[in-house]
PDB file of C-alpha atoms in Angstrom:
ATOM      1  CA  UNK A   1      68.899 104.563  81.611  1.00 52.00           C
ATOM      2  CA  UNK A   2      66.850 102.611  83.669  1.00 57.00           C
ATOM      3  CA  UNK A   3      66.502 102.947  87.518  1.00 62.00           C
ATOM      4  CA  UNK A   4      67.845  99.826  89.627  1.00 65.00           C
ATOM      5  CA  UNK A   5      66.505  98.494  92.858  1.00 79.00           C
ATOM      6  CA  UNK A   6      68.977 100.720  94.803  1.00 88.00           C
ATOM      7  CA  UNK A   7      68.359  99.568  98.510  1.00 91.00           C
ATOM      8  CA  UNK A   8      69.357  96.060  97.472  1.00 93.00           C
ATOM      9  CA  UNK A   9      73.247  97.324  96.304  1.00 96.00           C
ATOM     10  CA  UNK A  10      73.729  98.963  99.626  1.00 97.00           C
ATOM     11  CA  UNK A  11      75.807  97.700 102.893  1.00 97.00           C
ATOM     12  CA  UNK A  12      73.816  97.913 106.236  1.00 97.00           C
ATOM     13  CA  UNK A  13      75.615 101.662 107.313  1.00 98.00           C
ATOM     14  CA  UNK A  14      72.679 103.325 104.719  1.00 98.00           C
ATOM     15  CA  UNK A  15      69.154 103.627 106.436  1.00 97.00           C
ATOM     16  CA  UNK A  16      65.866 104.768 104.599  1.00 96.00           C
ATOM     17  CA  UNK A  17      64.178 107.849 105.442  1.00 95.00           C
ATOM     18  CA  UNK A  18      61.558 109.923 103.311  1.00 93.00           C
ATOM     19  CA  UNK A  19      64.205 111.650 100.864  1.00 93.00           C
ATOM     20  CA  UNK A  20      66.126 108.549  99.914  1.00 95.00           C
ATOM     21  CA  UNK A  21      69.109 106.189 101.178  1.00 97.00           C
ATOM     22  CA  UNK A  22      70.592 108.050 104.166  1.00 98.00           C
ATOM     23  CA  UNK A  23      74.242 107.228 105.334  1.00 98.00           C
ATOM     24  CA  UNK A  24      76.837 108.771 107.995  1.00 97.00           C
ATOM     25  CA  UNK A  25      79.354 106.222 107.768  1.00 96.00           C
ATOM     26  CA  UNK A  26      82.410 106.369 106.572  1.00 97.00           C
ATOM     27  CA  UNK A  27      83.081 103.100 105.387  1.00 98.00           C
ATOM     28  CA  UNK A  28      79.519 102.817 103.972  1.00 98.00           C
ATOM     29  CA  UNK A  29      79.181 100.686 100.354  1.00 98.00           C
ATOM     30  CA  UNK A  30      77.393 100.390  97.062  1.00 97.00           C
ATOM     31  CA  UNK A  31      78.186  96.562  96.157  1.00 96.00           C
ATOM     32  CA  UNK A  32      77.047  94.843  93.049  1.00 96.00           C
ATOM     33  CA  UNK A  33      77.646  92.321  90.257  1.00 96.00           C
ATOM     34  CA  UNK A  34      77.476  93.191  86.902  1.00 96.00           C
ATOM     35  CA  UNK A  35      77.143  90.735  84.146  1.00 96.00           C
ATOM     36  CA  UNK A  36      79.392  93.581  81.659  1.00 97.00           C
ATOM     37  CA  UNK A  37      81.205  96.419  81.516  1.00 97.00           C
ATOM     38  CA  UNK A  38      79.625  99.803  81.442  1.00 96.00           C
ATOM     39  CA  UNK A  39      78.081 103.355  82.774  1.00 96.00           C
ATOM     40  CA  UNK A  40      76.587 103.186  85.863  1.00 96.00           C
ATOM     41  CA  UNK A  41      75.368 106.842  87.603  1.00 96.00           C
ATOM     42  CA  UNK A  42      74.685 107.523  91.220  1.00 97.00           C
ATOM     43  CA  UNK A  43      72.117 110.188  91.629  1.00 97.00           C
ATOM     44  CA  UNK A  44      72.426 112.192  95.274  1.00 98.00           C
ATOM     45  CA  UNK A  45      70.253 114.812  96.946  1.00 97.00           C
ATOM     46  CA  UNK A  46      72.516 117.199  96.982  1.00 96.00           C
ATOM     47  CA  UNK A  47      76.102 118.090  95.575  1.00 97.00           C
ATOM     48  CA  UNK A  48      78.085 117.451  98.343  1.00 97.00           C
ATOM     49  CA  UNK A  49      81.299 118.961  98.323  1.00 96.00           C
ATOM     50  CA  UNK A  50      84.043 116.836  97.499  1.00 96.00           C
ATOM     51  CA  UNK A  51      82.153 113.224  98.008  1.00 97.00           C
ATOM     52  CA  UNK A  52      84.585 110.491  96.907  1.00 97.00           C
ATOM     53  CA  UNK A  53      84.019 106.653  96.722  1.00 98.00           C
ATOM     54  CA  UNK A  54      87.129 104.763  96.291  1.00 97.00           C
ATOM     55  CA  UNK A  55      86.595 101.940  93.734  1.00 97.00           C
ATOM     56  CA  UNK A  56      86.670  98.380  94.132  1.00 96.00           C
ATOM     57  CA  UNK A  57      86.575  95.855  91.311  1.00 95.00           C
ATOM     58  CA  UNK A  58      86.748  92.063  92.421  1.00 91.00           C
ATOM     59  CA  UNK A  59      88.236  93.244  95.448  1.00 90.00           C
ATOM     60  CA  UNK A  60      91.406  95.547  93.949  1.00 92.00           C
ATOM     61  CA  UNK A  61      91.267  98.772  94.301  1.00 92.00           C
ATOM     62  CA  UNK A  62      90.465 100.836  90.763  1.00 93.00           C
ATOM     63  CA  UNK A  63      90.893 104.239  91.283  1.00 93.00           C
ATOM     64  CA  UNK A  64      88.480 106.853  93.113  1.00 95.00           C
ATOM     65  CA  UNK A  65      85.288 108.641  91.620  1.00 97.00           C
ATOM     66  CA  UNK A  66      84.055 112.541  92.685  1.00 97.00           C
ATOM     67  CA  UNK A  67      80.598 113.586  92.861  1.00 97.00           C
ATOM     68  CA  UNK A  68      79.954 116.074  89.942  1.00 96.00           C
ATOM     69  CA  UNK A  69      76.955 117.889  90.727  1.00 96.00           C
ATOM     70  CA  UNK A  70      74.387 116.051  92.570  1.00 97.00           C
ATOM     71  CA  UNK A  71      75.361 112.930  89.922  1.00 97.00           C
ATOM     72  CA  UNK A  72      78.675 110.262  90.270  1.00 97.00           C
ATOM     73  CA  UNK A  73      78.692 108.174  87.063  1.00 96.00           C
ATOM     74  CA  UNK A  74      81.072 105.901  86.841  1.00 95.00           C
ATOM     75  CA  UNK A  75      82.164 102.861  84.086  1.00 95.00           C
ATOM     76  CA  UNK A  76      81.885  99.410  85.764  1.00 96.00           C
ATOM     77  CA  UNK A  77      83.842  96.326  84.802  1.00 95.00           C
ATOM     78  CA  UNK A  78      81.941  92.959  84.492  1.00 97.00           C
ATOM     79  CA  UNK A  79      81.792  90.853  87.958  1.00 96.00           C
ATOM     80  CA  UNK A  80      81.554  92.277  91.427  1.00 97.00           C
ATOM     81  CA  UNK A  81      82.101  96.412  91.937  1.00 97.00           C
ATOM     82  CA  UNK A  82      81.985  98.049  94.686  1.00 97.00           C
ATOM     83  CA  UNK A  83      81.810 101.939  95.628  1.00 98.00           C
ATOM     84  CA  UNK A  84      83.177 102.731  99.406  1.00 98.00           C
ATOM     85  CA  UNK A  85      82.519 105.911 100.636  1.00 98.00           C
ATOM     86  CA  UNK A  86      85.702 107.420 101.805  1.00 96.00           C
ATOM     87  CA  UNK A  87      86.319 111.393 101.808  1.00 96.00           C
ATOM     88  CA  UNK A  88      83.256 114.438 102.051  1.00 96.00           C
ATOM     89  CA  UNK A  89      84.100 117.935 102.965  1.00 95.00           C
ATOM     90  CA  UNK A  90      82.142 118.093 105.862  1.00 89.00           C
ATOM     91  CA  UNK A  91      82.380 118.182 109.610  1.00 88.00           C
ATOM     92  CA  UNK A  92      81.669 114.625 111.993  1.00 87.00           C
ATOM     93  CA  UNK A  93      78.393 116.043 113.459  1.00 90.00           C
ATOM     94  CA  UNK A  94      77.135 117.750 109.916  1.00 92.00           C
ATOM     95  CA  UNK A  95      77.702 114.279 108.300  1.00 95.00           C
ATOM     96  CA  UNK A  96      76.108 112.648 111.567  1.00 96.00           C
ATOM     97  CA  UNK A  97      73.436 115.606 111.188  1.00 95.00           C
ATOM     98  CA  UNK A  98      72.473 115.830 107.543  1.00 95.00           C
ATOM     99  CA  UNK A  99      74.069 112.585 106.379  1.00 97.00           C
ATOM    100  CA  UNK A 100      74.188 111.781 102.639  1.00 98.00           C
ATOM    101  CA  UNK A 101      71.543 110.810 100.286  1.00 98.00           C
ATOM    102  CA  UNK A 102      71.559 108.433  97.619  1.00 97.00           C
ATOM    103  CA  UNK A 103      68.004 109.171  95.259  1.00 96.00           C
ATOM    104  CA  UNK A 104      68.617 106.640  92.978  1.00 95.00           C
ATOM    105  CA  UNK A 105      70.870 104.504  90.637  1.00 96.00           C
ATOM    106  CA  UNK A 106      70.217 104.522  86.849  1.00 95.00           C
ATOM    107  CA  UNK A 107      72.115 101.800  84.512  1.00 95.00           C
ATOM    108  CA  UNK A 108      70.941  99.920  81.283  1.00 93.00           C
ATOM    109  CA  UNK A 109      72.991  96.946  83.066  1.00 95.00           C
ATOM    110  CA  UNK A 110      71.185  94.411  84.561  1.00 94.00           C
ATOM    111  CA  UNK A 111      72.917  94.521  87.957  1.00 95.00           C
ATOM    112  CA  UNK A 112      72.361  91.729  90.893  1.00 95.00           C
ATOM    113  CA  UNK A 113      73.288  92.138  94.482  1.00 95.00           C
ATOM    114  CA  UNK A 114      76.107  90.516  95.966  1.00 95.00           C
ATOM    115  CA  UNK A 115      74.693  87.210  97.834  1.00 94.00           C
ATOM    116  CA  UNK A 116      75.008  87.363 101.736  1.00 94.00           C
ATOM    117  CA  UNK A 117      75.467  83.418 102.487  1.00 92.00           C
ATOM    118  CA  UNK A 118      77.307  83.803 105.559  1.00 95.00           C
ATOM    119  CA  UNK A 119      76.811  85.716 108.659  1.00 97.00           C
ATOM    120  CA  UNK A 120      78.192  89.565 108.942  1.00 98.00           C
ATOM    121  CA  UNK A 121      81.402  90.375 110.932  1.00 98.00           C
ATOM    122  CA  UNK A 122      79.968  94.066 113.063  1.00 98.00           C
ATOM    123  CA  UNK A 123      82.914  96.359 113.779  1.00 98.00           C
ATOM    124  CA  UNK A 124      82.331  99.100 116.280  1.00 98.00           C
ATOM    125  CA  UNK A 125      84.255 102.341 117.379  1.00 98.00           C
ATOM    126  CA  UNK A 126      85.403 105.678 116.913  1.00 98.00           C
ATOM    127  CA  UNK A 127      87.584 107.324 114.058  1.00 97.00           C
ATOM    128  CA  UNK A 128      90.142 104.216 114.296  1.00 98.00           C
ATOM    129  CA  UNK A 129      87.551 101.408 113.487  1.00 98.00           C
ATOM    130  CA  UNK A 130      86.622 104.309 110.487  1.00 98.00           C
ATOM    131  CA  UNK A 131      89.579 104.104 108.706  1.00 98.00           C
ATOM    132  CA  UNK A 132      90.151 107.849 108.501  1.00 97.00           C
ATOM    133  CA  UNK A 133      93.300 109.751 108.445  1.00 97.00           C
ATOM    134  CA  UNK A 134      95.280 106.923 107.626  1.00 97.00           C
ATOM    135  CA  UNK A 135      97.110 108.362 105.077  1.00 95.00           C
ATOM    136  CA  UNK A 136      98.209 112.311 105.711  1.00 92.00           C
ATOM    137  CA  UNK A 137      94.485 113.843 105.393  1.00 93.00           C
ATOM    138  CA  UNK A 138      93.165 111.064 103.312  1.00 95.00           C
ATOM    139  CA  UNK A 139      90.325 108.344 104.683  1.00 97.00           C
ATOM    140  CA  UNK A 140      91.119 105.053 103.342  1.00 97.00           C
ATOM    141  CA  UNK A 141      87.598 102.617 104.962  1.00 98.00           C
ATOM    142  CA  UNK A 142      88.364 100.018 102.037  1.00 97.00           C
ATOM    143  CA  UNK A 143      92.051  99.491 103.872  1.00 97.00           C
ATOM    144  CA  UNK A 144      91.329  99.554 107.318  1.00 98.00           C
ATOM    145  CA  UNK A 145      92.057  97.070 109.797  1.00 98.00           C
ATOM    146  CA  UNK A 146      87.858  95.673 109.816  1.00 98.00           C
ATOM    147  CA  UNK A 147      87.634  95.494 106.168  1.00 98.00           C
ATOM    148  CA  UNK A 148      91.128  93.804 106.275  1.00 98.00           C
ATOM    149  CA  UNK A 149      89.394  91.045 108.412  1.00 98.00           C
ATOM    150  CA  UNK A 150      86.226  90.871 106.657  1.00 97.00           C
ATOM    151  CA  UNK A 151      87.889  90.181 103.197  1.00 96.00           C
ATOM    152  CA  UNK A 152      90.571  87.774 104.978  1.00 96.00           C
ATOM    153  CA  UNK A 153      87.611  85.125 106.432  1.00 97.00           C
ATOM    154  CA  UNK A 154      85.496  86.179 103.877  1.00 96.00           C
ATOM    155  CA  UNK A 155      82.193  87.923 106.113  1.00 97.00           C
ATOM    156  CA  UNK A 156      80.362  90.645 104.828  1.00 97.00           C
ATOM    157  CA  UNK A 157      81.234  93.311 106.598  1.00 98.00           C
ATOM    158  CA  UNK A 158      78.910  95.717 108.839  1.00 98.00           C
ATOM    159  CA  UNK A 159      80.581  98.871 110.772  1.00 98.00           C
ATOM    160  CA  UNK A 160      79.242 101.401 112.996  1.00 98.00           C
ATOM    161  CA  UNK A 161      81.959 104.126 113.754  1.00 98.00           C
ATOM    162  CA  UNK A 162      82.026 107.748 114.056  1.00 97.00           C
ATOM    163  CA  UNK A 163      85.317 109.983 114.582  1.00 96.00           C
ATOM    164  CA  UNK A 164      85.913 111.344 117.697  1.00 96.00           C
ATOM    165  CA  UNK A 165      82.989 109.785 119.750  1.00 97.00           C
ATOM    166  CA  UNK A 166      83.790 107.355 123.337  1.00 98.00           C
ATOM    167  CA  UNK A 167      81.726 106.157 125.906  1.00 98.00           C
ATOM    168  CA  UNK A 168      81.625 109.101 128.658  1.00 98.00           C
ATOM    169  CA  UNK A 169      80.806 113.211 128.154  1.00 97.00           C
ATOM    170  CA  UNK A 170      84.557 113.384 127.667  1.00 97.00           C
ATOM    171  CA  UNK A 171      84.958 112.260 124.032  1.00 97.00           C
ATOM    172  CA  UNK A 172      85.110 115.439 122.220  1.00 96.00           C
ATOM    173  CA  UNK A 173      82.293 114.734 120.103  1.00 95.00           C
ATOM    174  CA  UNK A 174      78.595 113.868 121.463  1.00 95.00           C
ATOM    175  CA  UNK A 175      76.692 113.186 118.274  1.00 95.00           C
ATOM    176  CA  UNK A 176      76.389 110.371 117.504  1.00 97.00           C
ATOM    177  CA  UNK A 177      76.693 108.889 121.149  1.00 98.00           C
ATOM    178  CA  UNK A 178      78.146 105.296 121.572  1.00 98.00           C
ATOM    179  CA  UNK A 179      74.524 104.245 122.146  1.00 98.00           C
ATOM    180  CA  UNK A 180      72.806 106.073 119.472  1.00 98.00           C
ATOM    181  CA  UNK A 181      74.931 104.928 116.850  1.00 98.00           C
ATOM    182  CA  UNK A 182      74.054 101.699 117.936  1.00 98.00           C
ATOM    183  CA  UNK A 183      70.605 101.719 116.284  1.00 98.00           C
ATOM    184  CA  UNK A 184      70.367 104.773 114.101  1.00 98.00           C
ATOM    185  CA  UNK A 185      72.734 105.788 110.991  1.00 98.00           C
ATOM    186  CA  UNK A 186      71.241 109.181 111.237  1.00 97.00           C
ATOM    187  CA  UNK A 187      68.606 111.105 113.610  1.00 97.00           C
ATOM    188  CA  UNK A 188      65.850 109.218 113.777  1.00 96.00           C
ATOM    189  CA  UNK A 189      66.680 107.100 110.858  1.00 97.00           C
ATOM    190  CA  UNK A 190      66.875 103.448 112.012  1.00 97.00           C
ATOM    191  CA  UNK A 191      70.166 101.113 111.099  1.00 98.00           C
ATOM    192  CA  UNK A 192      69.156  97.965 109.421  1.00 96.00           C
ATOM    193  CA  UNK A 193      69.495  94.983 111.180  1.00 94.00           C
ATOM    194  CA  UNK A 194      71.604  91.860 110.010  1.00 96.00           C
ATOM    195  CA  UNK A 195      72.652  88.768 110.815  1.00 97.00           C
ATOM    196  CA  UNK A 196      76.104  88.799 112.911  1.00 97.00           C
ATOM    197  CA  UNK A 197      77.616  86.245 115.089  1.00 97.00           C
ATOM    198  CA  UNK A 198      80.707  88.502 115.619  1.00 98.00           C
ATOM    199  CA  UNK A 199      80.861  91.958 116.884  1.00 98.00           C
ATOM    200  CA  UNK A 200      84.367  93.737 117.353  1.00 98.00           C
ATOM    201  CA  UNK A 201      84.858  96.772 119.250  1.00 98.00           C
ATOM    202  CA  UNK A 202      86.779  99.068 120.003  1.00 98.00           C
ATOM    203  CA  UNK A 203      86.392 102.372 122.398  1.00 98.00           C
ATOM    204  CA  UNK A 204      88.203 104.350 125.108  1.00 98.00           C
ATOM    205  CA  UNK A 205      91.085 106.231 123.667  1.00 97.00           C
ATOM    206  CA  UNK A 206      89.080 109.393 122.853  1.00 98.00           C
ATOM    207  CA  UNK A 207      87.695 109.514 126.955  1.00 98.00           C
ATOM    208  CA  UNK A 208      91.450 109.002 127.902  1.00 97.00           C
ATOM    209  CA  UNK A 209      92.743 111.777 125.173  1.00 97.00           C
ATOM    210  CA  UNK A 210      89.895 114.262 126.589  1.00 97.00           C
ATOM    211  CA  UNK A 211      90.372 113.416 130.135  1.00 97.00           C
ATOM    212  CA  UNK A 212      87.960 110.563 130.919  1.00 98.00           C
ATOM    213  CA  UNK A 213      88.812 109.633 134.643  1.00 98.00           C
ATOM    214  CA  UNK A 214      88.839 105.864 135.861  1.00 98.00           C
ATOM    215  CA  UNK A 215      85.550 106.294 136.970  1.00 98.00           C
ATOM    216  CA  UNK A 216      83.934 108.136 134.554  1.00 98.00           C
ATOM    217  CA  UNK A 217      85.377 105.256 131.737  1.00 98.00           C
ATOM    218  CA  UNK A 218      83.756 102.239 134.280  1.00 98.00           C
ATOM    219  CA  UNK A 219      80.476 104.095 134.617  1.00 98.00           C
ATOM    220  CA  UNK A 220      80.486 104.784 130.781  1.00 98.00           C
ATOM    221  CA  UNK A 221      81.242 101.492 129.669  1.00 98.00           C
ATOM    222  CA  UNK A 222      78.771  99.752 132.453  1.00 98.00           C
ATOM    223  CA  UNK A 223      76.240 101.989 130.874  1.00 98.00           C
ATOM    224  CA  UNK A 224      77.122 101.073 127.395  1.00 98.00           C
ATOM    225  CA  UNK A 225      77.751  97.511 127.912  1.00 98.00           C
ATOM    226  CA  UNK A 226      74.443  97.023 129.156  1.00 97.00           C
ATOM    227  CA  UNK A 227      73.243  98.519 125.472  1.00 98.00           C
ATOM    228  CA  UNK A 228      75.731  96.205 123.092  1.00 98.00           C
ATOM    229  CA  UNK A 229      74.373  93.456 124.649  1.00 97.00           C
ATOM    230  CA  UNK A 230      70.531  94.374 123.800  1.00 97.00           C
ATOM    231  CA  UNK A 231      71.565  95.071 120.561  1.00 97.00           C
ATOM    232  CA  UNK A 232      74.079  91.976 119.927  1.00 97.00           C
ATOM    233  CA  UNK A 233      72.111  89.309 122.259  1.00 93.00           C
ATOM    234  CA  UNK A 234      73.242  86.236 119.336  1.00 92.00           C
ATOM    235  CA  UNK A 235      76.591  87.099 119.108  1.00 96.00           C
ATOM    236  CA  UNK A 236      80.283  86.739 120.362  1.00 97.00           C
ATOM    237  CA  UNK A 237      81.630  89.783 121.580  1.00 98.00           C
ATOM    238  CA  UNK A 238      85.059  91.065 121.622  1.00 98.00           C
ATOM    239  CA  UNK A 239      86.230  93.883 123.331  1.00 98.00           C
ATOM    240  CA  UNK A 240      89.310  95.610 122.304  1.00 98.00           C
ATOM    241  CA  UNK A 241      91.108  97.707 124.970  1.00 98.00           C
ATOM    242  CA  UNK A 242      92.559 101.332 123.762  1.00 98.00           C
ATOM    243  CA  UNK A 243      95.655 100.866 121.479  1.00 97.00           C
ATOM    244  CA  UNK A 244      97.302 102.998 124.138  1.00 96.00           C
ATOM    245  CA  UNK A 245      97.434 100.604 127.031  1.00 96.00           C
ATOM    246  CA  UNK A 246      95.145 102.149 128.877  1.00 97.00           C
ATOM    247  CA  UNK A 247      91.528 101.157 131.160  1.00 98.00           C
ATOM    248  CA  UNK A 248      92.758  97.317 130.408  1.00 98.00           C
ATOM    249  CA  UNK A 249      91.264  96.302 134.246  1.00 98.00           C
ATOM    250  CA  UNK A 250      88.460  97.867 133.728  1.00 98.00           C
ATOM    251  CA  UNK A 251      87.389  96.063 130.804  1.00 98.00           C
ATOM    252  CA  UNK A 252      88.239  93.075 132.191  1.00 98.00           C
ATOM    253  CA  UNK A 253      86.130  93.972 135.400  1.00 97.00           C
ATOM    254  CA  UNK A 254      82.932  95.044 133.749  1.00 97.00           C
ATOM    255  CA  UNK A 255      83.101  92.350 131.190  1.00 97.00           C
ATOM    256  CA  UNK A 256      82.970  89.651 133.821  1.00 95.00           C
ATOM    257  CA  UNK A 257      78.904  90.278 134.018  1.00 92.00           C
ATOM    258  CA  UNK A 258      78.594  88.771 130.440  1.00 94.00           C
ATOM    259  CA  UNK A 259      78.842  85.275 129.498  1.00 89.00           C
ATOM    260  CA  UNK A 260      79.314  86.166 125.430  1.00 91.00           C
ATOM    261  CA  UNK A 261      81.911  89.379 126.462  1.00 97.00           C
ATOM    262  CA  UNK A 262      85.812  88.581 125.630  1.00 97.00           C
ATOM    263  CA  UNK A 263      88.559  91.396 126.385  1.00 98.00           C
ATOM    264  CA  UNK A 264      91.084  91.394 123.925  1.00 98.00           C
ATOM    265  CA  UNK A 265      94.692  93.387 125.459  1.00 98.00           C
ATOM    266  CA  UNK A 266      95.703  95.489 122.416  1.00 98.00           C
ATOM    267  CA  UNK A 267      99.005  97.062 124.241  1.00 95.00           C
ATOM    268  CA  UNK A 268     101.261  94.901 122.379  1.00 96.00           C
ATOM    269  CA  UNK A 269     100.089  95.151 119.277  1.00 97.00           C
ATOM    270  CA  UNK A 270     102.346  98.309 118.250  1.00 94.00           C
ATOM    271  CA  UNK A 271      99.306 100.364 116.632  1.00 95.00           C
ATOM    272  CA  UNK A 272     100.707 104.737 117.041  1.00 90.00           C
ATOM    273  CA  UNK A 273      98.062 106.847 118.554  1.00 92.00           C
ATOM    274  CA  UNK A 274      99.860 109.416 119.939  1.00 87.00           C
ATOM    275  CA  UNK A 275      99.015 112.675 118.352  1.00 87.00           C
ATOM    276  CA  UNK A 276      98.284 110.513 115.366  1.00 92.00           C
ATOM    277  CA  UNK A 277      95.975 108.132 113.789  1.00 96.00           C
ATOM    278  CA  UNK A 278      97.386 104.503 113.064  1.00 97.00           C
ATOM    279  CA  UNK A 279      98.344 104.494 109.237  1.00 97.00           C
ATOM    280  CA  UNK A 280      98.118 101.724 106.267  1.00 97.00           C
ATOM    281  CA  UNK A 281     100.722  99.616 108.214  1.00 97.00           C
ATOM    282  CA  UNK A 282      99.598  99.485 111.717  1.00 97.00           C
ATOM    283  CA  UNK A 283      95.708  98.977 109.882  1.00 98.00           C
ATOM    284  CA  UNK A 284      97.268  96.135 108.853  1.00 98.00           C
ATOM    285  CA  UNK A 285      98.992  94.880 111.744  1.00 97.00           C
ATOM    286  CA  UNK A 286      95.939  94.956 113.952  1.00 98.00           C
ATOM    287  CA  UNK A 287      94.009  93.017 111.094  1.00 98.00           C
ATOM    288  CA  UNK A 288      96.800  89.905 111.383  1.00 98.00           C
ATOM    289  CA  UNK A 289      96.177  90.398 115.354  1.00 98.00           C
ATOM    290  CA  UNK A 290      92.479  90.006 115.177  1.00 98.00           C
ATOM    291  CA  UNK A 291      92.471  86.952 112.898  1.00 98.00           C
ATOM    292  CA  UNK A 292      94.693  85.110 115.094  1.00 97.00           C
ATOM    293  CA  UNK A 293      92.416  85.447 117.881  1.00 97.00           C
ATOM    294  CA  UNK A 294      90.690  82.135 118.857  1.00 94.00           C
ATOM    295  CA  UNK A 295      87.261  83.107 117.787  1.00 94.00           C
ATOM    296  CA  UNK A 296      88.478  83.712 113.942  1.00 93.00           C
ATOM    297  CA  UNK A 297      90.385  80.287 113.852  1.00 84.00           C
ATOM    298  CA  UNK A 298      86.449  78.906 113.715  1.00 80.00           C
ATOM    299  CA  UNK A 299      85.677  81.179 110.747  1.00 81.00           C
TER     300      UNK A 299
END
């Protein structure tokens, strides 16, 4: 087998660094076109425990593939495949930490990269924006609410959005911060930039869960505001309050200081946090409420 141009089949959550295509995302993709059916094997640093990428073919979900080893080889289908990382045995700041590491991709197929011909659609946030847990224990990235969107207006899709993280000391977990994960996908290790006209996000319910007091949230989100709009200058921005109801005046107060900032009330939308991740259903829910938001009626 030959070795393919592997930094060309990958979605913007991977980053280089010196040992190889680096990714902490959940979420994260290996998207290409093949012009037959056939083997295709991933080739990673390491064996990392229990790595699974569930299996996309034309958009339809095919099934799920393991790492075996430090190698994932797989049989494509002819047309467009894609692998989306879902499920590693590993903690939020080890994956944040170490990240995983994709050396190479050998095929005797002649594979071609998906063409980008329209702008990306850039969801941001915690665990939710993920797609983790939604399913008992299981991770499910490819069914979440922003890929639900991104396949509905046909975007590509770019995500940045790490489990348990907020915008104040209060989130239970620190690493990535809000800002960091802004520009890196690893320590050091820069995020690519793409073209995006639309950013989505969604923060706050992990400062409420931990404690995050009124004016912690509006010094953390003044702070962090600040830093979305260095990083998304271009774009629309829509800000989507907590699922639970909660800090909704405070968005809209610290918003006010951006032309390009939109708050979004998510209250009604009847997405379960309470002691719980939002499942399949309520993924899907907040997908139909997104798209019928003004902005996506000009998609």
């Amino acid at each position: 087998m030959t070795s393919a141009d592997t930094q060309a089949f990958l979605s913007p959550e991977w980053g280089l660094s010196e040992a190889g295509l680096v990714t902490s995302q959940y979420g994260a993709s290996v998207d290409f076109i093949s012009p037959a059916a056939g083997p295709v094997t991933l080739e990673f640093l390491e064996p990392y425990p229990v790595l699974t990428f569930t299996v996309l073919r034309d958009g339809v979900a095919a099934g799920q593939v393991t790492l075996a080893g430090n190698q994932m080889k797989i049989n494509v289908a002819a047309g467009h495949n894609q692998l989306v990382l879902d499920q590693l045995d590993q903690g939020q700041v080890a994956l944040w930490q170490n990240g995983v590491v994709l050396t190479a991709i050998r095929t005797d197929l002649d594979l071609k990269p998906v063409p980008v011909e329209k702008p990306y659609l850039t969801f941001v946030g915690d665990s939710i924006t993920a797609g983790e847990l939604m399913a008992g224990n299981q991770n499910l990235p490819a069914q979440s609410f922003p890929s639900l969107v991104a396949q509905q207006v046909g975007r590509p899709l770019a995500r940045i959005a790490y489990g348990g993280t907020g915008l104040t000391r209060r989130a239970p977990f620190q690493e990535p911060t809000a800002i960091t994960a802004l520009w890196q996908v690893g320590p050091g290790i820069a995020r690519p930039r793409v073209q995006t006209d639309l950013v989505i996000v969604n923060y706050g319910l992990n400062d409420f869960n931990y404690g995050a007091s009124r004016q912690e949230f509006t010094f953390g989100l003044r702070v962090y505001l600040l830093e979305l709009v260095k990083r998304f200058h271009d774009a629309k921005v829509l800000l989507l309050t907590p699922f639970n109801g909660e800090y909704v005046d405070i968005f809209q107060q610290e918003s006010r200081r951006f032309d390009h900032l939109e708050v979004v009330d998510t209250s009604d939308w009847a997405v379960l946090t309470a002691n719980r991740h939002p499942n399949v259903e309520e993924h899907q829910r907040a997908a139909e409420q997104i798209l019928a938001l003004e902005p996506f009626k000009e998609l």
